[in-house]
Structure formats: structure tokens, C-alpha cells
């Protein structure tokens, strides 16, 4: 396999140094905006094997992907999670391996993840109030999750991102509490605007909270927007001299959100998703059976990019084939 192949690019000239790989569609939380009844339908036992993942990542690395994020479902439900991490870290060209987790058992396992090679962690914490946290997620584990975050710092991770989905009438009154938390704590909070999916239409209409309102509040209080890096995620980053932590705003309903899209997704069954809200995926698993298929795999990835839409069309109420984000990761 060559490593001097041209980097992936779509019709719009967007480049893709960043891949989000879902390693399972199974989740053990019941977040009210995602899986309120729990994970009733999943394909955990059919997920890509470590060897298939190695081939997949090798092909993406050959066409310019440098950053991988492991997600799910809940990625740490994979018994072989540390093997997946070690395998990806050995692929030439991958220089950053991140993960997104609900933090379940993070206090017990984070040292294993870091020792295996994880470079960055996003932990979902939608509320800092234990009762509200339980109402949102169905789990009474806030204390353990916060302990897990501290343990990651103690083990040398320089920065941790916390994802919080902002929801009207549920946690929108907690913005000040989150800000107080990061005054002396170097966490980067991502306030994510609630997105409509196939399953959550009524919930979305009731609880959608525009990210612009948080942005206005930050600007009024002297927070300053930072420059965006090429392999950065979708967040607009803000910092403030009086705070150790930073804020990221993910506002998928804002104008031109998709212009900066730099990421692709692969589901736990090996389907390439050109957008979080694509109607369907493109099968790559056929090309993951042996190392001899790398050239064909790269060709399929490259050809598929012609189909990438300019926008997700979320603002028009389009949710594609995405019933919930556990299907392929956020
Ligand atoms: N289980 C992991 C976790 O909890 O972080 C990874 C998967 S989860 C689908 C990834 C992120 O998507 C989480 O931060 C979650 O809060 C966010 N998410 C899920 N559904 C969402 C929605 N409808 N709108 C906005 N964010 C959502």
C-alpha cells in the first residue's frame, strides 16, 4: 500500500483528516434524547473485528486520515477495546487517537485505555447535578464518572473534553454551574445543540435549546473565540483569562456548519457514512477480508466521496437514516 496517495477530498474541496469509527452500536445508558427505552436493537456481536479495524484504518491512513475517534454506542463495552487501541496506534500515519465515552467504569479502566495509547478523551456529562444526571441518563453514576475524569488527569492526560447536550427545561439552567466548574479545572466543555433524529422528534421540539444563546452569553462575559485547527472537531472554541477550562460550542443548526466538515464515519458493521444524517451507508466490509484488498478499499472510499452532500439539511427537518446517534456515534 502506498502512503503517498493524494488525500481524500470531496466535490466541494473539503479534506478529511479525521475519521470517527464506531466499534459497537450497543450502549448501556438510556439518555432521554437518544435511547430513552434502552438499547433494544443492536449488532454488538457482529461488529468489526480487530483485524478488520486494522485494515480499515490502514487504508484511511494511506489517503490522509491522521486522527481517529473511537465511539459507539458505548465503545468501552468492547471487551477487546484496549486491543483495538493498541492496533490503531501501530498504523503508520495515525498521530492522534481519541475516544468518546459515557465514562461508565472510567474510574476503574482509564489507566488501561491510556496505557494502550489513547491520546484524548471526551466524556459525556449532561448535568453536574446527580439527580438530573440520573434522570437524563438512567444511571446514578455521576460521582464515579467525575472521579474517572480526575483519574485521567492524575495519569497525565493534559486535557479532557466533556460533552453536554444543552436541553431547554432540563439542563439549560446549569450553564453557570458548568462555568464555575472549569474556573480552576482544565476541562473543555462542549455544549452540543440537541439534534433531531428519527426517534426523538417530540423530545427535540420540546427541548431544543439554540447554541446561539450560549454563544451570546459567553461573548457578553468576555469569552474570546479561538482559531480552529485543521483536524479539529466541529466545535467553535472559546477561552477566557479567568478560566482554566475552555468552552466549545457545537451548533449544527448554524449557517454554513457543514462548510468546515473534515470528518467521515464508519459504523461498527463497516459502513462508510459520509454524513451523520446520511440516508444510508456504503459497505466497506467486503474489502476488509484480507490485506490484498487495500487498493480496492481505497478506491471504494475515494469513489464514495463523490456522493457526499454539501450539507446535512438538518435545519429542514431531514434526519436521513439516523434513528438515534447510538447507531453510529455522535
Ligand atoms: N456512548 C458514548 C457517549 O456517551 O459519549 C459515545 C456515543 S454518543 C452517541 C456520542 C455523543 O453524542 C454524546 O456526547 C451524546 O450526548 C451525543 N448525542 C447523542 N444523541 C444526540 C442528539 N440527538 N443530539 C446531540 N447530541 C447527541
mmCIF file of C-alpha atoms and ligand atoms in Angstrom:
data_model
loop_
_atom_site.group_PDB
_atom_site.id
_atom_site.type_symbol
_atom_site.label_atom_id
_atom_site.label_comp_id
_atom_site.label_asym_id
_atom_site.label_seq_id
_atom_site.Cartn_x
_atom_site.Cartn_y
_atom_site.Cartn_z
ATOM 1 C CA UNK A 1 0.000 0.000 0.000
ATOM 2 C CA UNK A 2 1.381 3.432 -0.955
ATOM 3 C CA UNK A 3 1.397 6.181 1.597
ATOM 4 C CA UNK A 4 1.935 8.948 -0.951
ATOM 5 C CA UNK A 5 -1.580 8.722 -2.400
ATOM 6 C CA UNK A 6 -3.483 12.014 -2.738
ATOM 7 C CA UNK A 7 -5.503 12.933 0.338
ATOM 8 C CA UNK A 8 -9.269 12.452 0.327
ATOM 9 C CA UNK A 9 -11.215 15.401 -0.958
ATOM 10 C CA UNK A 10 -14.853 15.866 -1.969
ATOM 11 C CA UNK A 11 -16.514 17.860 -4.785
ATOM 12 C CA UNK A 12 -16.614 20.916 -2.540
ATOM 13 C CA UNK A 13 -12.866 20.758 -1.910
ATOM 14 C CA UNK A 14 -13.304 19.650 1.718
ATOM 15 C CA UNK A 15 -10.480 17.436 3.055
ATOM 16 C CA UNK A 16 -10.908 14.599 5.561
ATOM 17 C CA UNK A 17 -8.039 14.061 8.018
ATOM 18 C CA UNK A 18 -10.462 12.791 10.690
ATOM 19 C CA UNK A 19 -12.384 9.501 10.962
ATOM 20 C CA UNK A 20 -14.905 8.564 13.635
ATOM 21 C CA UNK A 21 -15.108 4.827 13.994
ATOM 22 C CA UNK A 22 -17.964 3.250 15.886
ATOM 23 C CA UNK A 23 -16.799 -0.023 17.421
ATOM 24 C CA UNK A 24 -20.244 -1.112 18.645
ATOM 25 C CA UNK A 25 -23.807 0.151 18.360
ATOM 26 C CA UNK A 26 -24.607 -1.200 21.840
ATOM 27 C CA UNK A 27 -24.999 1.327 24.658
ATOM 28 C CA UNK A 28 -25.625 0.737 28.369
ATOM 29 C CA UNK A 29 -27.070 4.209 29.093
ATOM 30 C CA UNK A 30 -30.626 5.324 28.413
ATOM 31 C CA UNK A 31 -30.183 9.010 27.631
ATOM 32 C CA UNK A 32 -33.597 10.618 27.247
ATOM 33 C CA UNK A 33 -32.648 12.287 23.925
ATOM 34 C CA UNK A 34 -31.051 9.167 22.405
ATOM 35 C CA UNK A 35 -32.148 5.776 23.783
ATOM 36 C CA UNK A 36 -34.894 6.539 26.345
ATOM 37 C CA UNK A 37 -36.034 2.900 26.344
ATOM 38 C CA UNK A 38 -32.509 1.493 26.352
ATOM 39 C CA UNK A 39 -30.667 -0.163 23.502
ATOM 40 C CA UNK A 40 -33.298 -2.551 22.134
ATOM 41 C CA UNK A 41 -31.742 -3.169 18.741
ATOM 42 C CA UNK A 42 -28.000 -3.681 18.312
ATOM 43 C CA UNK A 43 -25.413 -5.746 16.434
ATOM 44 C CA UNK A 44 -22.723 -5.910 19.119
ATOM 45 C CA UNK A 45 -21.641 -9.471 18.310
ATOM 46 C CA UNK A 46 -21.292 -8.696 14.582
ATOM 47 C CA UNK A 47 -19.074 -5.624 14.996
ATOM 48 C CA UNK A 48 -15.823 -5.291 13.037
ATOM 49 C CA UNK A 49 -13.022 -7.457 14.414
ATOM 50 C CA UNK A 50 -9.671 -6.018 15.485
ATOM 51 C CA UNK A 51 -8.102 -7.345 12.269
ATOM 52 C CA UNK A 52 -10.805 -5.723 10.120
ATOM 53 C CA UNK A 53 -10.286 -2.478 12.018
ATOM 54 C CA UNK A 54 -6.543 -2.636 11.336
ATOM 55 C CA UNK A 55 -7.175 -2.971 7.575
ATOM 56 C CA UNK A 56 -9.759 -0.215 7.583
ATOM 57 C CA UNK A 57 -7.549 2.260 9.421
ATOM 58 C CA UNK A 58 -4.517 1.362 7.272
ATOM 59 C CA UNK A 59 -6.491 2.275 4.146
ATOM 60 C CA UNK A 60 -7.785 5.552 5.592
ATOM 61 C CA UNK A 61 -4.287 6.470 6.793
ATOM 62 C CA UNK A 62 -2.966 5.900 3.256
ATOM 63 C CA UNK A 63 -5.293 8.645 1.984
ATOM 64 C CA UNK A 64 -4.537 11.259 4.598
ATOM 65 C CA UNK A 65 -6.555 10.376 7.711
ATOM 66 C CA UNK A 66 -4.423 11.223 10.752
ATOM 67 C CA UNK A 67 -6.914 11.383 13.583
ATOM 68 C CA UNK A 68 -9.286 8.626 14.709
ATOM 69 C CA UNK A 69 -12.045 8.884 17.289
ATOM 70 C CA UNK A 70 -13.472 5.655 18.709
ATOM 71 C CA UNK A 71 -17.127 5.964 19.513
ATOM 72 C CA UNK A 72 -20.328 3.945 19.654
ATOM 73 C CA UNK A 73 -22.811 3.013 21.154
ATOM 74 C CA UNK A 74 -20.547 2.828 24.161
ATOM 75 C CA UNK A 75 -17.110 1.878 22.770
ATOM 76 C CA UNK A 76 -15.773 0.619 26.086
ATOM 77 C CA UNK A 77 -18.361 -2.177 26.103
ATOM 78 C CA UNK A 78 -15.991 -3.959 23.720
ATOM 79 C CA UNK A 79 -14.012 -6.499 25.766
ATOM 80 C CA UNK A 80 -11.149 -6.020 23.309
ATOM 81 C CA UNK A 81 -11.222 -2.208 23.498
ATOM 82 C CA UNK A 82 -7.570 -1.944 24.597
ATOM 83 C CA UNK A 83 -6.537 -4.277 21.717
ATOM 84 C CA UNK A 84 -8.354 -2.015 19.267
ATOM 85 C CA UNK A 85 -6.493 0.989 20.659
ATOM 86 C CA UNK A 86 -3.085 -0.719 20.504
ATOM 87 C CA UNK A 87 -3.743 -1.907 16.944
ATOM 88 C CA UNK A 88 -4.745 1.520 15.642
ATOM 89 C CA UNK A 89 -1.759 3.156 17.348
ATOM 90 C CA UNK A 90 0.552 0.919 15.324
ATOM 91 C CA UNK A 91 -0.845 2.074 11.977
ATOM 92 C CA UNK A 92 1.678 4.425 10.325
ATOM 93 C CA UNK A 93 0.250 7.894 9.742
ATOM 94 C CA UNK A 94 -2.226 7.919 12.629
ATOM 95 C CA UNK A 95 -0.992 10.574 15.011
ATOM 96 C CA UNK A 96 -3.994 11.073 17.270
ATOM 97 C CA UNK A 97 -6.355 8.514 18.750
ATOM 98 C CA UNK A 98 -9.308 9.890 20.702
ATOM 99 C CA UNK A 99 -12.392 8.289 22.214
ATOM 100 C CA UNK A 100 -15.863 9.349 23.260
ATOM 101 C CA UNK A 101 -17.363 7.550 26.245
ATOM 102 C CA UNK A 102 -20.174 7.848 28.750
ATOM 103 C CA UNK A 103 -17.480 7.323 31.399
ATOM 104 C CA UNK A 104 -19.061 4.174 32.786
ATOM 105 C CA UNK A 105 -16.299 2.436 34.819
ATOM 106 C CA UNK A 106 -13.842 5.113 33.643
ATOM 107 C CA UNK A 107 -12.539 5.408 37.209
ATOM 108 C CA UNK A 108 -11.525 1.732 37.068
ATOM 109 C CA UNK A 109 -10.388 1.489 33.446
ATOM 110 C CA UNK A 110 -8.956 4.793 32.304
ATOM 111 C CA UNK A 111 -5.366 3.839 33.099
ATOM 112 C CA UNK A 112 -5.710 0.789 30.796
ATOM 113 C CA UNK A 113 -7.053 2.996 27.989
ATOM 114 C CA UNK A 114 -4.227 5.491 28.381
ATOM 115 C CA UNK A 115 -1.577 2.796 28.635
ATOM 116 C CA UNK A 116 -2.949 1.228 25.434
ATOM 117 C CA UNK A 117 -2.395 4.569 23.669
ATOM 118 C CA UNK A 118 -5.485 6.792 23.886
ATOM 119 C CA UNK A 119 -4.391 10.441 23.381
ATOM 120 C CA UNK A 120 -7.629 12.281 24.100
ATOM 121 C CA UNK A 121 -10.937 11.543 25.835
ATOM 122 C CA UNK A 122 -14.385 13.100 25.506
ATOM 123 C CA UNK A 123 -16.714 12.155 28.344
ATOM 124 C CA UNK A 124 -20.438 12.819 28.179
ATOM 125 C CA UNK A 125 -21.703 14.632 31.289
ATOM 126 C CA UNK A 126 -25.037 16.298 30.600
ATOM 127 C CA UNK A 127 -25.544 17.522 34.160
ATOM 128 C CA UNK A 128 -23.426 18.186 37.241
ATOM 129 C CA UNK A 129 -26.452 17.577 39.465
ATOM 130 C CA UNK A 130 -26.531 13.866 40.415
ATOM 131 C CA UNK A 131 -30.332 13.689 40.360
ATOM 132 C CA UNK A 132 -30.684 15.431 36.994
ATOM 133 C CA UNK A 133 -27.830 13.274 35.663
ATOM 134 C CA UNK A 134 -29.751 10.156 36.628
ATOM 135 C CA UNK A 135 -32.978 11.463 35.096
ATOM 136 C CA UNK A 136 -31.185 12.149 31.803
ATOM 137 C CA UNK A 137 -29.036 9.008 31.539
ATOM 138 C CA UNK A 138 -30.874 6.403 33.609
ATOM 139 C CA UNK A 139 -27.699 5.897 35.673
ATOM 140 C CA UNK A 140 -26.726 7.130 39.108
ATOM 141 C CA UNK A 141 -23.008 7.283 38.341
ATOM 142 C CA UNK A 142 -22.081 10.957 38.197
ATOM 143 C CA UNK A 143 -19.675 10.707 41.150
ATOM 144 C CA UNK A 144 -17.773 7.768 39.607
ATOM 145 C CA UNK A 145 -17.600 9.493 36.215
ATOM 146 C CA UNK A 146 -16.166 12.684 37.725
ATOM 147 C CA UNK A 147 -13.664 10.509 39.627
ATOM 148 C CA UNK A 148 -12.734 8.893 36.303
ATOM 149 C CA UNK A 149 -12.045 12.315 34.783
ATOM 150 C CA UNK A 150 -9.787 13.194 37.723
ATOM 151 C CA UNK A 151 -8.002 9.855 37.401
ATOM 152 C CA UNK A 152 -7.245 10.575 33.733
ATOM 153 C CA UNK A 153 -5.685 13.910 34.758
ATOM 154 C CA UNK A 154 -3.728 12.176 37.533
ATOM 155 C CA UNK A 155 -2.427 9.725 34.941
ATOM 156 C CA UNK A 156 -1.057 12.587 32.844
ATOM 157 C CA UNK A 157 -3.749 13.335 30.252
ATOM 158 C CA UNK A 158 -3.281 17.089 29.675
ATOM 159 C CA UNK A 159 -6.857 17.922 28.782
ATOM 160 C CA UNK A 160 -10.253 16.282 28.801
ATOM 161 C CA UNK A 161 -13.364 17.296 26.919
ATOM 162 C CA UNK A 162 -16.777 16.976 28.463
ATOM 163 C CA UNK A 163 -19.783 16.729 26.144
ATOM 164 C CA UNK A 164 -23.015 18.234 27.459
ATOM 165 C CA UNK A 165 -26.135 18.274 25.291
ATOM 166 C CA UNK A 166 -27.895 21.547 26.118
ATOM 167 C CA UNK A 167 -31.621 20.996 26.620
ATOM 168 C CA UNK A 168 -34.365 23.522 27.273
ATOM 169 C CA UNK A 169 -36.093 22.844 30.583
ATOM 170 C CA UNK A 170 -33.668 20.055 31.522
ATOM 171 C CA UNK A 171 -30.155 21.460 31.984
ATOM 172 C CA UNK A 172 -30.243 24.932 30.378
ATOM 173 C CA UNK A 173 -30.149 26.452 33.896
ATOM 174 C CA UNK A 174 -26.837 24.673 34.585
ATOM 175 C CA UNK A 175 -24.623 26.720 32.244
ATOM 176 C CA UNK A 176 -23.326 28.820 35.164
ATOM 177 C CA UNK A 177 -22.647 25.671 37.159
ATOM 178 C CA UNK A 178 -20.568 24.225 34.298
ATOM 179 C CA UNK A 179 -18.670 27.537 34.002
ATOM 180 C CA UNK A 180 -17.944 27.580 37.754
ATOM 181 C CA UNK A 181 -16.614 24.027 37.483
ATOM 182 C CA UNK A 182 -13.979 24.947 34.898
ATOM 183 C CA UNK A 183 -12.819 28.175 36.526
ATOM 184 C CA UNK A 184 -9.995 26.217 38.204
ATOM 185 C CA UNK A 185 -10.298 22.917 36.331
ATOM 186 C CA UNK A 186 -8.731 22.443 32.858
ATOM 187 C CA UNK A 187 -11.688 20.689 31.303
ATOM 188 C CA UNK A 188 -13.008 21.745 27.907
ATOM 189 C CA UNK A 189 -16.804 21.631 27.927
ATOM 190 C CA UNK A 190 -18.562 21.014 24.606
ATOM 191 C CA UNK A 191 -22.095 22.314 24.722
ATOM 192 C CA UNK A 192 -23.798 20.352 21.947
ATOM 193 C CA UNK A 193 -27.014 21.611 20.440
ATOM 194 C CA UNK A 194 -29.653 18.879 20.640
ATOM 195 C CA UNK A 195 -30.144 17.345 17.178
ATOM 196 C CA UNK A 196 -33.326 15.920 15.811
ATOM 197 C CA UNK A 197 -33.123 12.226 14.896
ATOM 198 C CA UNK A 198 -35.719 9.768 13.583
ATOM 199 C CA UNK A 199 -36.586 8.617 17.115
ATOM 200 C CA UNK A 200 -36.660 11.858 19.106
ATOM 201 C CA UNK A 201 -38.933 14.234 17.164
ATOM 202 C CA UNK A 202 -41.277 15.182 20.056
ATOM 203 C CA UNK A 203 -38.413 15.424 22.536
ATOM 204 C CA UNK A 204 -36.492 17.635 20.128
ATOM 205 C CA UNK A 205 -39.408 20.039 19.606
ATOM 206 C CA UNK A 206 -39.852 20.378 23.356
ATOM 207 C CA UNK A 207 -36.226 20.643 24.445
ATOM 208 C CA UNK A 208 -34.152 22.074 21.600
ATOM 209 C CA UNK A 209 -32.027 24.914 23.014
ATOM 210 C CA UNK A 210 -30.225 27.098 20.437
ATOM 211 C CA UNK A 211 -26.447 27.152 20.837
ATOM 212 C CA UNK A 212 -26.553 30.824 19.793
ATOM 213 C CA UNK A 213 -27.976 31.653 23.229
ATOM 214 C CA UNK A 214 -24.920 30.149 24.934
ATOM 215 C CA UNK A 215 -22.666 31.916 22.446
ATOM 216 C CA UNK A 216 -24.313 35.275 23.256
ATOM 217 C CA UNK A 217 -23.873 34.647 26.980
ATOM 218 C CA UNK A 218 -20.179 33.777 26.570
ATOM 219 C CA UNK A 219 -19.433 36.816 24.395
ATOM 220 C CA UNK A 220 -21.238 39.110 26.842
ATOM 221 C CA UNK A 221 -18.998 37.772 29.623
ATOM 222 C CA UNK A 222 -15.718 38.309 27.779
ATOM 223 C CA UNK A 223 -15.072 34.849 26.356
ATOM 224 C CA UNK A 224 -12.985 35.023 23.163
ATOM 225 C CA UNK A 225 -13.170 32.758 20.112
ATOM 226 C CA UNK A 226 -10.012 30.723 19.356
ATOM 227 C CA UNK A 227 -8.534 29.757 15.967
ATOM 228 C CA UNK A 228 -9.610 26.395 14.508
ATOM 229 C CA UNK A 229 -7.031 23.637 13.780
ATOM 230 C CA UNK A 230 -7.245 21.549 10.547
ATOM 231 C CA UNK A 231 -8.114 18.277 12.306
ATOM 232 C CA UNK A 232 -10.349 19.939 14.907
ATOM 233 C CA UNK A 233 -13.844 18.673 15.601
ATOM 234 C CA UNK A 234 -16.945 20.699 14.809
ATOM 235 C CA UNK A 235 -16.811 22.935 17.902
ATOM 236 C CA UNK A 236 -16.263 26.689 17.967
ATOM 237 C CA UNK A 237 -13.760 27.115 20.800
ATOM 238 C CA UNK A 238 -13.833 29.922 23.373
ATOM 239 C CA UNK A 239 -11.379 30.844 26.131
ATOM 240 C CA UNK A 240 -11.271 33.361 28.987
ATOM 241 C CA UNK A 241 -8.329 34.629 31.042
ATOM 242 C CA UNK A 242 -10.109 33.913 34.322
ATOM 243 C CA UNK A 243 -10.793 30.279 33.495
ATOM 244 C CA UNK A 244 -8.533 27.211 33.396
ATOM 245 C CA UNK A 245 -11.030 25.388 31.208
ATOM 246 C CA UNK A 246 -12.385 26.279 27.789
ATOM 247 C CA UNK A 247 -15.770 26.043 26.079
ATOM 248 C CA UNK A 248 -16.621 24.509 22.717
ATOM 249 C CA UNK A 249 -19.958 25.162 21.064
ATOM 250 C CA UNK A 250 -21.275 22.600 18.612
ATOM 251 C CA UNK A 251 -24.062 24.287 16.706
ATOM 252 C CA UNK A 252 -25.161 22.007 13.867
ATOM 253 C CA UNK A 253 -28.108 24.291 13.052
ATOM 254 C CA UNK A 254 -25.913 27.317 12.428
ATOM 255 C CA UNK A 255 -25.483 28.594 8.894
ATOM 256 C CA UNK A 256 -22.553 27.056 6.995
ATOM 257 C CA UNK A 257 -21.875 24.450 9.737
ATOM 258 C CA UNK A 258 -21.065 21.838 7.062
ATOM 259 C CA UNK A 259 -18.595 24.040 5.170
ATOM 260 C CA UNK A 260 -15.888 23.033 7.653
ATOM 261 C CA UNK A 261 -16.768 19.331 7.641
ATOM 262 C CA UNK A 262 -13.479 17.428 7.851
ATOM 263 C CA UNK A 263 -14.658 14.060 9.140
ATOM 264 C CA UNK A 264 -16.029 10.772 7.888
ATOM 265 C CA UNK A 265 -17.660 7.995 9.855
ATOM 266 C CA UNK A 266 -17.597 4.220 9.719
ATOM 267 C CA UNK A 267 -20.204 2.205 11.586
ATOM 268 C CA UNK A 268 -19.434 -0.838 13.713
ATOM 269 C CA UNK A 269 -20.572 -3.004 10.784
ATOM 270 C CA UNK A 270 -18.141 -1.381 8.370
ATOM 271 C CA UNK A 271 -20.461 1.033 6.567
ATOM 272 C CA UNK A 272 -18.915 4.318 5.469
ATOM 273 C CA UNK A 273 -21.225 7.196 6.443
ATOM 274 C CA UNK A 274 -20.477 10.386 4.555
ATOM 275 C CA UNK A 275 -22.606 12.387 6.976
ATOM 276 C CA UNK A 276 -24.130 11.843 10.427
ATOM 277 C CA UNK A 277 -27.512 12.198 8.730
ATOM 278 C CA UNK A 278 -26.881 10.238 5.520
ATOM 279 C CA UNK A 279 -29.781 8.145 4.219
ATOM 280 C CA UNK A 280 -27.592 5.026 4.126
ATOM 281 C CA UNK A 281 -24.007 3.837 4.319
ATOM 282 C CA UNK A 282 -21.591 2.410 1.785
ATOM 283 C CA UNK A 283 -20.336 -1.059 2.563
ATOM 284 C CA UNK A 284 -16.591 -1.375 3.132
ATOM 285 C CA UNK A 285 -16.620 -4.700 4.947
ATOM 286 C CA UNK A 286 -16.343 -6.701 1.714
ATOM 287 C CA UNK A 287 -12.875 -5.203 1.375
ATOM 288 C CA UNK A 288 -11.690 -5.990 4.890
ATOM 289 C CA UNK A 289 -11.193 -9.740 4.497
ATOM 290 C CA UNK A 290 -7.510 -9.657 3.540
ATOM 291 C CA UNK A 291 -4.563 -7.283 3.216
ATOM 292 C CA UNK A 292 -4.606 -7.852 -0.567
ATOM 293 C CA UNK A 293 -7.784 -5.760 -0.850
ATOM 294 C CA UNK A 294 -6.265 -2.458 0.284
ATOM 295 C CA UNK A 295 -6.126 -0.936 -3.203
ATOM 296 C CA UNK A 296 -9.770 -1.798 -3.877
ATOM 297 C CA UNK A 297 -10.756 -0.491 -0.432
ATOM 298 C CA UNK A 298 -9.057 2.843 -1.036
ATOM 299 C CA UNK A 299 -10.743 3.077 -4.454
ATOM 300 C CA UNK A 300 -14.159 2.481 -2.905
ATOM 301 C CA UNK A 301 -13.571 5.127 -0.240
ATOM 302 C CA UNK A 302 -12.375 7.637 -2.802
ATOM 303 C CA UNK A 303 -15.247 6.941 -5.240
ATOM 304 C CA UNK A 304 -17.794 7.222 -2.437
ATOM 305 C CA UNK A 305 -16.711 10.744 -1.594
ATOM 306 C CA UNK A 306 -18.307 11.964 -4.828
ATOM 307 C CA UNK A 307 -21.631 11.242 -3.134
ATOM 308 C CA UNK A 308 -21.026 13.462 -0.114
ATOM 309 C CA UNK A 309 -23.753 16.100 0.139
ATOM 310 C CA UNK A 310 -22.943 19.763 0.684
ATOM 311 C CA UNK A 311 -24.966 19.892 3.900
ATOM 312 C CA UNK A 312 -26.806 17.671 6.384
ATOM 313 C CA UNK A 313 -30.088 19.601 5.759
ATOM 314 C CA UNK A 314 -30.940 19.176 9.462
ATOM 315 C CA UNK A 315 -32.417 22.664 9.576
ATOM 316 C CA UNK A 316 -35.048 21.464 7.076
ATOM 317 C CA UNK A 317 -36.025 18.632 9.411
ATOM 318 C CA UNK A 318 -34.106 15.984 7.423
ATOM 319 C CA UNK A 319 -32.726 13.214 9.655
ATOM 320 C CA UNK A 320 -31.747 10.686 6.966
ATOM 321 C CA UNK A 321 -31.491 7.083 8.132
ATOM 322 C CA UNK A 322 -30.381 8.134 11.619
ATOM 323 C CA UNK A 323 -32.899 6.931 14.206
ATOM 324 C CA UNK A 324 -30.531 7.793 17.071
ATOM 325 C CA UNK A 325 -26.860 8.654 17.390
ATOM 326 C CA UNK A 326 -26.029 5.372 19.122
ATOM 327 C CA UNK A 327 -26.311 3.736 15.689
ATOM 328 C CA UNK A 328 -23.034 5.299 14.590
ATOM 329 C CA UNK A 329 -21.714 7.646 17.296
ATOM 330 C CA UNK A 330 -22.117 11.399 17.572
HETATM 331 N N1 LIG B 1 -21.587 6.393 24.446
HETATM 332 C C1 LIG B 1 -20.661 7.440 24.159
HETATM 333 C C2 LIG B 1 -21.040 8.693 24.904
HETATM 334 O O1 LIG B 1 -21.998 8.665 25.676
HETATM 335 O O2 LIG B 1 -20.374 9.702 24.754
HETATM 336 C C3 LIG B 1 -20.452 7.699 22.678
HETATM 337 C C4 LIG B 1 -21.640 7.730 21.769
HETATM 338 S S1 LIG B 1 -22.736 9.093 21.997
HETATM 339 C C5 LIG B 1 -23.902 8.790 20.722
HETATM 340 C C6 LIG B 1 -21.765 10.456 21.433
HETATM 341 C C7 LIG B 1 -22.272 11.825 21.787
HETATM 342 O O3 LIG B 1 -23.454 12.084 21.070
HETATM 343 C C8 LIG B 1 -22.607 12.015 23.250
HETATM 344 O O4 LIG B 1 -21.933 13.141 23.763
HETATM 345 C C9 LIG B 1 -24.096 12.255 23.246
HETATM 346 O O5 LIG B 1 -24.505 13.122 24.264
HETATM 347 C C10 LIG B 1 -24.294 12.884 21.875
HETATM 348 N N2 LIG B 1 -25.660 12.764 21.362
HETATM 349 C C11 LIG B 1 -26.426 11.668 21.260
HETATM 350 N N3 LIG B 1 -27.632 11.958 20.725
HETATM 351 C C12 LIG B 1 -27.622 13.288 20.474
HETATM 352 C C13 LIG B 1 -28.563 14.199 19.908
HETATM 353 N N4 LIG B 1 -29.757 13.792 19.483
HETATM 354 N N5 LIG B 1 -28.209 15.500 19.785
HETATM 355 C C14 LIG B 1 -26.978 15.916 20.204
HETATM 356 N N6 LIG B 1 -26.063 15.105 20.731
HETATM 357 C C15 LIG B 1 -26.369 13.812 20.878
#
